[in-house]
XYZ file of C-alpha atoms in Angstrom:
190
model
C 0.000 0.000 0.000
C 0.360 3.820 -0.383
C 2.804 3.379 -3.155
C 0.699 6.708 -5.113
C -0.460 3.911 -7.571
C -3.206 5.069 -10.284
C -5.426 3.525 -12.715
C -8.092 0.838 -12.072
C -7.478 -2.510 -11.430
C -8.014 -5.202 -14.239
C -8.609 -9.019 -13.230
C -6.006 -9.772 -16.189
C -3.015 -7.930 -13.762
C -3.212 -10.955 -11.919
C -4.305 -14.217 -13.847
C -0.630 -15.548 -13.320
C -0.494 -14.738 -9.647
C -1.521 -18.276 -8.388
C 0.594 -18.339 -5.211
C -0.609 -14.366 -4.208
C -1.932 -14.701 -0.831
C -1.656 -10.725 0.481
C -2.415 -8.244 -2.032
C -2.034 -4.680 0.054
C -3.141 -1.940 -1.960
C -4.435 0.534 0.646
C -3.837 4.603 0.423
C -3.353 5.019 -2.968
C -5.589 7.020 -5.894
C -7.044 3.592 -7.113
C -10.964 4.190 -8.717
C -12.995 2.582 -10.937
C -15.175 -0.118 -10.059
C -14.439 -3.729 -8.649
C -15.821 -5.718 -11.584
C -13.657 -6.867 -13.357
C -10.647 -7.496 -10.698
C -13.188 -9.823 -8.658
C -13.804 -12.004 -11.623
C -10.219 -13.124 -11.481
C -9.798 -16.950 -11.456
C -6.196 -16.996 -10.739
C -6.095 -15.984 -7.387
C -7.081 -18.737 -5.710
C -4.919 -18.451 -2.735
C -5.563 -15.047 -1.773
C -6.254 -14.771 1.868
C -6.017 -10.988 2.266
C -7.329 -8.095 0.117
C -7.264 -4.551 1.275
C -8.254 -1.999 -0.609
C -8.605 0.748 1.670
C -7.900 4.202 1.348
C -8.743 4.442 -2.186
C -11.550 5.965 -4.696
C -13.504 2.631 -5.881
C -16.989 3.023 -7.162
C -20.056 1.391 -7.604
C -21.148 -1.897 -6.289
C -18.926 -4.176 -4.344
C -18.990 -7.583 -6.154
C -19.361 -11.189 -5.295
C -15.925 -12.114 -4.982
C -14.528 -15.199 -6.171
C -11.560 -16.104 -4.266
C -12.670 -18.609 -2.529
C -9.659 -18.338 0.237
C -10.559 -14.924 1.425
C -10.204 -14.176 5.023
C -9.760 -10.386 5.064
C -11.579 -7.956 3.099
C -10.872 -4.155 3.720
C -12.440 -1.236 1.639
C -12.576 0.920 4.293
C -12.458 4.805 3.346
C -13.472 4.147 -0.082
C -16.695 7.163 -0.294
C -17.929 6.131 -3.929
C -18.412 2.640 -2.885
C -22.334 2.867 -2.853
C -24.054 -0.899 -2.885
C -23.013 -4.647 -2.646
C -23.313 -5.727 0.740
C -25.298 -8.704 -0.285
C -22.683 -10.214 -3.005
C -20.583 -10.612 0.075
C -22.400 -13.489 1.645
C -20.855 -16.328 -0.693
C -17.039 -15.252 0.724
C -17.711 -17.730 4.072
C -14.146 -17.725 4.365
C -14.201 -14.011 5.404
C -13.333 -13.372 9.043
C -12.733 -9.692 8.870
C -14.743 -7.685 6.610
C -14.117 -4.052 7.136
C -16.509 -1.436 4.870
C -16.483 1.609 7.259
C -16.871 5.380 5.840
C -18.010 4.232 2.056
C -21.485 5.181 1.006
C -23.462 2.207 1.420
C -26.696 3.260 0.927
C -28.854 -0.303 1.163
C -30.743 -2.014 3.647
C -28.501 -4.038 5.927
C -28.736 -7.515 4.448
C -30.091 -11.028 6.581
C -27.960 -12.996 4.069
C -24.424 -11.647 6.346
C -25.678 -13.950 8.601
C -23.914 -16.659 6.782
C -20.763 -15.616 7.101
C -20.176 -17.843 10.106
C -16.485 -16.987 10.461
C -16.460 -13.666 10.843
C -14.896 -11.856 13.640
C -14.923 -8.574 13.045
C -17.601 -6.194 10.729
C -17.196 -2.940 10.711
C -20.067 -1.065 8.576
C -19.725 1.815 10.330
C -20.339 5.225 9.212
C -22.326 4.792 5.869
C -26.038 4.695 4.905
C -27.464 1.255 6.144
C -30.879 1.331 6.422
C -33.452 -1.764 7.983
C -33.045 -3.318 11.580
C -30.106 -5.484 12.914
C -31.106 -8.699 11.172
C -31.862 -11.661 13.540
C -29.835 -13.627 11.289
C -26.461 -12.085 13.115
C -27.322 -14.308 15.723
C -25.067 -16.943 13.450
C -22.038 -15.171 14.220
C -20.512 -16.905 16.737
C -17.682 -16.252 16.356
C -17.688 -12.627 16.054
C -15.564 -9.900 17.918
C -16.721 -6.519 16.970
C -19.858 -5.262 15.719
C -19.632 -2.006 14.869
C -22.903 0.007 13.135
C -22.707 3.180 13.986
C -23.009 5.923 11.900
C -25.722 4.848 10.013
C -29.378 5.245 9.548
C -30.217 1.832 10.983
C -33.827 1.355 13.502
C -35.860 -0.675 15.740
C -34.471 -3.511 18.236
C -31.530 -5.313 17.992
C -32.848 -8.775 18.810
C -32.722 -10.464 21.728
C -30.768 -13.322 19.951
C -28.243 -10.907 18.625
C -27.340 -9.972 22.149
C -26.746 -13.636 23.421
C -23.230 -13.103 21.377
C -22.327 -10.536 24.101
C -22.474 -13.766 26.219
C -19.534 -16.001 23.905
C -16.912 -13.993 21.715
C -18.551 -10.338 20.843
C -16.741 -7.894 23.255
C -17.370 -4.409 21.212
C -20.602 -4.093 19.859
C -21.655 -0.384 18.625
C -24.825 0.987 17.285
C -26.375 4.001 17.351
C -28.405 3.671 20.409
C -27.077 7.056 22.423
C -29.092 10.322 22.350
C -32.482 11.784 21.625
C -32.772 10.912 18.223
C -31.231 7.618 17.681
C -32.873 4.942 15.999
C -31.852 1.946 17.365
C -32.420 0.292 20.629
C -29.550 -1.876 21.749
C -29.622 -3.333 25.561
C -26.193 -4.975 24.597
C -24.330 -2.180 23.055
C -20.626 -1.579 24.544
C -20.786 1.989 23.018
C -23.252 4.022 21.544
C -23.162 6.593 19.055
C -25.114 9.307 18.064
């Protein structure tokens, strides 16, 4: 990462790249959309993606590297949709999409991304509830949803995590006009 790299990124960079298993590149002045470089079949040992710190656009798509642990897009403001092609990357155990635009309803299907430890979604556009379907993520360390425009209850099921592995779990549950009511929060936002 922040090597001032350009351009967009093409799936054909990397069809020969086989062994890649980190592929950092956070803080530079990559845009476009993720299309094409998600397609790519030759990376099927990649374990670690961060793309931080960029200007991606668009929708984030399903990604097909099927060994993906780490997924970071963090920072990335034109990123606007996509949430829901994430849910076929069960590999994923940190997924971090904090400060982009999402602008969707905050999708059930996450639930199946049973290895997750840490989801950040924080400061975007989410709309909906806190999805019942979290309640599959056992294994999960950090919740953080603030900074969105999220409502109603988390449920009662979704709590129960505070009770295994979930030790920071923030929503916007703090002040006079917050939308969501969390009994299990660690920290609230506003």
């Amino acid at each position: 990462g922040m090597n001032k790299l350009t351009g967009t990124l093409s799936g054909s960079m990397f069809q020969e790249a086989s062994n890649l298993v980190y592929l950092y590149l956070n803080a530079n002045d990559l845009g476009g959309t993720l299309d094409d470089f998600a397609q790519t079949e030759g990376l099927p040992s990649l374990k670690k993606l961060r793309l931080e710190y960029n200007s991606f656009s668009g929708t984030i798509p399903k990604l097909e590297f099927p060994s993906l642990e780490l997924f970071y897009a963090y920072n990335n403001s034109l990123l606007t949709s996509g949430l829901d092609n994430l849910s076929s990357s069960i590999a994923l155990k940190k997924l971090k999409l904090s400060n982009c635009s999402l602008a969707e309803e905050l999708p059930t299907t996450l639930g199946s991304l049973t290895s997750l430890e840490v989801l950040h979604l924080n400061g975007n556009q989410l709309t909906g509830t806190v999805p019942s379907e979290f309640q599959q993520l056992t294994e999960l360390e950090e919740l953080r949803l603030d900074a969105n425009d999220l409502s109603g209850a988390v449920p009662f099921e979704v709590c129960n995590l505070r009770n295994s592995q979930l030790s920071t779990f923030v929503s916007d549950c703090g002040g006079e006009w917050s939308g969501v009511a969390c009994s299990c929060c660690t920290e609230c936002g506003t």
